[in-house]
Amino acid sequence: STHKGTEEMGLPDLIPQSKLFGNPEKSSPTISPDGKRFAYLANSDKGVLNIFVQTVGAEDAKQVTNDTHRGIRFYEWANNN
C-alpha cells in the first residue's frame, strides 16, 4: 500500500512539534505586591525558560534567574517585593 502525503490528500500542512510543545515567548505574568513591576517566564539567550522582571510601563526587562538546564515553570512574588 502507498501512503499519500497531506498535500496530496488536500489536507492542511502539519503543525510543527515545536509550535505545540516548545516554550512560549512569554508566559505566566504576575504583578508585584506593590504594583510597580511585573514578572513573567521567557526564554533566556540559551532557549531555557527563566524569570524576567520589568517595571510597569517601561521597557526595562531583566532576567533575574539563570537556569540553564530544565527551565523554570513556576514562581511567586515574596510579600516584601
N, C-alpha and C. Protein backbone atom coordinates (compact mmCIF):
# COMPACT_ATOMS: atom_id res chain seq x y z
N SER A 1 0.84 -1.19 0.00
CA SER A 1 0.00 0.00 0.00
C SER A 1 0.88 1.24 0.00
N THR A 2 0.39 2.27 -0.61
CA THR A 2 1.14 3.53 -0.66
C THR A 2 0.42 4.55 0.21
N HIS A 3 1.21 5.39 0.86
CA HIS A 3 0.65 6.43 1.72
C HIS A 3 0.71 7.75 0.98
N LYS A 4 -0.38 8.45 0.99
CA LYS A 4 -0.40 9.78 0.38
C LYS A 4 0.02 10.80 1.43
N GLY A 5 0.74 11.83 1.00
CA GLY A 5 1.08 12.91 1.89
C GLY A 5 -0.13 13.80 2.13
N THR A 6 -0.06 14.65 3.12
CA THR A 6 -1.19 15.53 3.44
C THR A 6 -1.53 16.45 2.28
N GLU A 7 -0.52 16.86 1.51
CA GLU A 7 -0.75 17.75 0.36
C GLU A 7 -1.58 17.04 -0.72
N GLU A 8 -1.22 15.79 -0.97
CA GLU A 8 -1.95 15.03 -1.99
C GLU A 8 -3.38 14.75 -1.58
N MET A 9 -3.65 14.70 -0.29
CA MET A 9 -4.99 14.41 0.21
C MET A 9 -5.82 15.68 0.39
N GLY A 10 -5.24 16.84 0.08
CA GLY A 10 -5.96 18.11 0.22
C GLY A 10 -6.06 18.58 1.66
N LEU A 11 -5.20 18.10 2.53
CA LEU A 11 -5.22 18.48 3.94
C LEU A 11 -4.24 19.62 4.19
N PRO A 12 -4.45 20.40 5.24
CA PRO A 12 -3.51 21.47 5.56
C PRO A 12 -2.18 20.88 6.02
N ASP A 13 -1.13 21.69 5.99
CA ASP A 13 0.18 21.27 6.47
C ASP A 13 0.10 20.89 7.94
N LEU A 14 0.95 19.97 8.35
CA LEU A 14 1.02 19.58 9.75
C LEU A 14 1.62 20.72 10.57
N ILE A 15 1.17 20.84 11.80
CA ILE A 15 1.72 21.85 12.71
C ILE A 15 3.04 21.31 13.24
N PRO A 16 4.12 22.10 13.18
CA PRO A 16 5.41 21.62 13.69
C PRO A 16 5.33 21.31 15.19
N GLN A 17 6.01 20.26 15.62
CA GLN A 17 6.02 19.89 17.03
C GLN A 17 6.51 21.02 17.91
N SER A 18 7.46 21.81 17.43
CA SER A 18 7.99 22.91 18.24
C SER A 18 6.91 23.93 18.57
N LYS A 19 5.93 24.10 17.69
CA LYS A 19 4.82 25.03 17.96
C LYS A 19 3.89 24.48 19.04
N LEU A 20 3.72 23.18 19.07
CA LEU A 20 2.83 22.55 20.04
C LEU A 20 3.50 22.33 21.39
N PHE A 21 4.77 21.96 21.37
CA PHE A 21 5.43 21.55 22.60
C PHE A 21 6.60 22.42 23.00
N GLY A 22 6.92 23.44 22.22
CA GLY A 22 8.04 24.32 22.53
C GLY A 22 7.66 25.36 23.59
N ASN A 23 8.64 26.11 24.03
CA ASN A 23 8.41 27.16 25.02
C ASN A 23 7.66 28.34 24.40
N PRO A 24 6.78 28.98 25.17
CA PRO A 24 6.12 30.19 24.68
C PRO A 24 7.11 31.35 24.68
N GLU A 25 6.79 32.42 23.96
CA GLU A 25 7.65 33.61 24.01
C GLU A 25 7.66 34.21 25.40
N LYS A 26 6.47 34.38 25.98
CA LYS A 26 6.32 34.87 27.36
C LYS A 26 5.12 34.15 27.95
N SER A 27 5.18 33.86 29.27
CA SER A 27 4.04 33.21 29.92
C SER A 27 4.03 33.52 31.41
N SER A 28 2.92 33.20 32.04
CA SER A 28 2.73 33.30 33.49
C SER A 28 3.04 34.68 34.06
N PRO A 29 2.48 35.75 33.48
CA PRO A 29 2.75 37.09 34.01
C PRO A 29 2.08 37.29 35.37
N THR A 30 2.78 37.97 36.27
CA THR A 30 2.24 38.32 37.59
C THR A 30 2.69 39.73 37.95
N ILE A 31 1.83 40.44 38.67
CA ILE A 31 2.14 41.79 39.14
C ILE A 31 2.73 41.70 40.54
N SER A 32 3.73 42.52 40.83
CA SER A 32 4.33 42.53 42.16
C SER A 32 3.31 43.03 43.19
N PRO A 33 3.49 42.66 44.47
CA PRO A 33 2.55 43.12 45.50
C PRO A 33 2.41 44.64 45.58
N ASP A 34 3.48 45.38 45.27
CA ASP A 34 3.38 46.84 45.31
C ASP A 34 2.85 47.43 44.01
N GLY A 35 2.62 46.60 43.00
CA GLY A 35 2.04 47.05 41.74
C GLY A 35 2.98 47.80 40.82
N LYS A 36 4.27 47.86 41.16
CA LYS A 36 5.23 48.62 40.36
C LYS A 36 5.93 47.81 39.29
N ARG A 37 5.96 46.50 39.44
CA ARG A 37 6.68 45.66 38.49
C ARG A 37 5.82 44.45 38.13
N PHE A 38 6.22 43.78 37.06
CA PHE A 38 5.60 42.50 36.75
C PHE A 38 6.70 41.53 36.33
N ALA A 39 6.41 40.27 36.52
CA ALA A 39 7.36 39.22 36.17
C ALA A 39 6.68 38.26 35.21
N TYR A 40 7.49 37.56 34.45
CA TYR A 40 6.97 36.56 33.51
C TYR A 40 8.07 35.57 33.21
N LEU A 41 7.68 34.44 32.64
CA LEU A 41 8.64 33.45 32.17
C LEU A 41 8.90 33.68 30.69
N ALA A 42 10.16 33.61 30.30
CA ALA A 42 10.54 33.76 28.89
C ALA A 42 11.85 33.01 28.67
N ASN A 43 12.17 32.76 27.42
CA ASN A 43 13.41 32.07 27.10
C ASN A 43 14.61 32.97 27.34
N SER A 44 15.64 32.39 27.95
CA SER A 44 16.93 33.09 28.06
C SER A 44 17.61 33.03 26.70
N ASP A 45 18.78 33.59 26.60
CA ASP A 45 19.51 33.53 25.33
C ASP A 45 19.94 32.10 25.00
N LYS A 46 19.82 31.17 25.97
CA LYS A 46 20.13 29.76 25.74
C LYS A 46 18.88 28.95 25.42
N GLY A 47 17.71 29.61 25.33
CA GLY A 47 16.47 28.93 24.99
C GLY A 47 15.83 28.18 26.13
N VAL A 48 16.15 28.55 27.38
CA VAL A 48 15.61 27.90 28.57
C VAL A 48 14.73 28.90 29.32
N LEU A 49 13.53 28.46 29.76
CA LEU A 49 12.63 29.36 30.47
C LEU A 49 13.24 29.86 31.77
N ASN A 50 13.24 31.17 31.94
CA ASN A 50 13.72 31.83 33.14
C ASN A 50 12.75 32.95 33.51
N ILE A 51 12.96 33.53 34.69
CA ILE A 51 12.10 34.62 35.17
C ILE A 51 12.70 35.96 34.77
N PHE A 52 11.85 36.81 34.21
CA PHE A 52 12.21 38.18 33.86
C PHE A 52 11.32 39.12 34.66
N VAL A 53 11.86 40.26 35.08
CA VAL A 53 11.12 41.28 35.82
C VAL A 53 11.23 42.59 35.07
N GLN A 54 10.12 43.32 35.02
CA GLN A 54 10.06 44.58 34.27
C GLN A 54 9.22 45.57 35.04
N THR A 55 9.57 46.84 34.96
CA THR A 55 8.78 47.91 35.56
C THR A 55 7.53 48.13 34.71
N VAL A 56 6.39 48.30 35.36
CA VAL A 56 5.14 48.55 34.64
C VAL A 56 5.28 49.84 33.83
N GLY A 57 4.97 49.80 32.56
CA GLY A 57 5.03 50.97 31.70
C GLY A 57 6.40 51.27 31.13
N ALA A 58 7.38 50.42 31.41
CA ALA A 58 8.74 50.64 30.90
C ALA A 58 9.19 49.43 30.08
N GLU A 59 10.26 49.62 29.36
CA GLU A 59 10.84 48.53 28.56
C GLU A 59 12.20 48.17 29.15
N ASP A 60 12.21 47.81 30.44
CA ASP A 60 13.47 47.56 31.15
C ASP A 60 13.57 46.13 31.69
N ALA A 61 13.08 45.16 30.95
CA ALA A 61 13.06 43.78 31.42
C ALA A 61 14.48 43.29 31.73
N LYS A 62 14.59 42.58 32.86
CA LYS A 62 15.86 41.99 33.27
C LYS A 62 15.63 40.53 33.63
N GLN A 63 16.50 39.69 33.16
CA GLN A 63 16.46 38.28 33.53
C GLN A 63 16.99 38.17 34.95
N VAL A 64 16.22 37.57 35.88
CA VAL A 64 16.64 37.51 37.28
C VAL A 64 16.99 36.10 37.74
N THR A 65 16.84 35.11 36.87
CA THR A 65 17.29 33.75 37.16
C THR A 65 18.17 33.30 36.01
N ASN A 66 18.92 32.22 36.24
CA ASN A 66 19.82 31.74 35.20
C ASN A 66 19.82 30.22 35.12
N ASP A 67 18.63 29.64 35.00
CA ASP A 67 18.54 28.19 34.82
C ASP A 67 19.05 27.86 33.42
N THR A 68 19.93 26.90 33.32
CA THR A 68 20.50 26.55 32.02
C THR A 68 20.13 25.14 31.57
N HIS A 69 19.28 24.46 32.34
CA HIS A 69 19.01 23.06 32.02
C HIS A 69 17.54 22.79 31.78
N ARG A 70 16.73 22.76 32.81
CA ARG A 70 15.34 22.32 32.70
C ARG A 70 14.35 23.45 32.47
N GLY A 71 14.69 24.64 32.90
CA GLY A 71 13.75 25.76 32.78
C GLY A 71 12.87 25.87 34.01
N ILE A 72 12.44 27.06 34.28
CA ILE A 72 11.57 27.35 35.42
C ILE A 72 10.13 27.31 34.93
N ARG A 73 9.27 26.65 35.66
CA ARG A 73 7.87 26.51 35.26
C ARG A 73 6.91 27.23 36.19
N PHE A 74 7.38 27.58 37.41
CA PHE A 74 6.50 28.19 38.40
C PHE A 74 7.32 29.13 39.27
N TYR A 75 6.71 30.24 39.66
CA TYR A 75 7.36 31.17 40.57
C TYR A 75 6.28 31.98 41.28
N GLU A 76 6.64 32.63 42.37
CA GLU A 76 5.73 33.54 43.09
C GLU A 76 6.53 34.73 43.60
N TRP A 77 5.85 35.84 43.78
CA TRP A 77 6.44 37.01 44.41
C TRP A 77 6.49 36.77 45.91
N ALA A 78 7.53 37.27 46.57
CA ALA A 78 7.56 37.30 48.04
C ALA A 78 6.72 38.50 48.46
N ASN A 79 6.15 38.47 49.63
CA ASN A 79 5.27 39.56 50.09
C ASN A 79 6.00 40.87 50.31
N ASN A 80 7.32 40.86 50.36
CA ASN A 80 8.08 42.10 50.59
C ASN A 80 8.63 42.70 49.30
N ASN A 81 8.16 42.22 48.13
CA ASN A 81 8.67 42.76 46.86
C ASN A 81 7.81 43.93 46.42
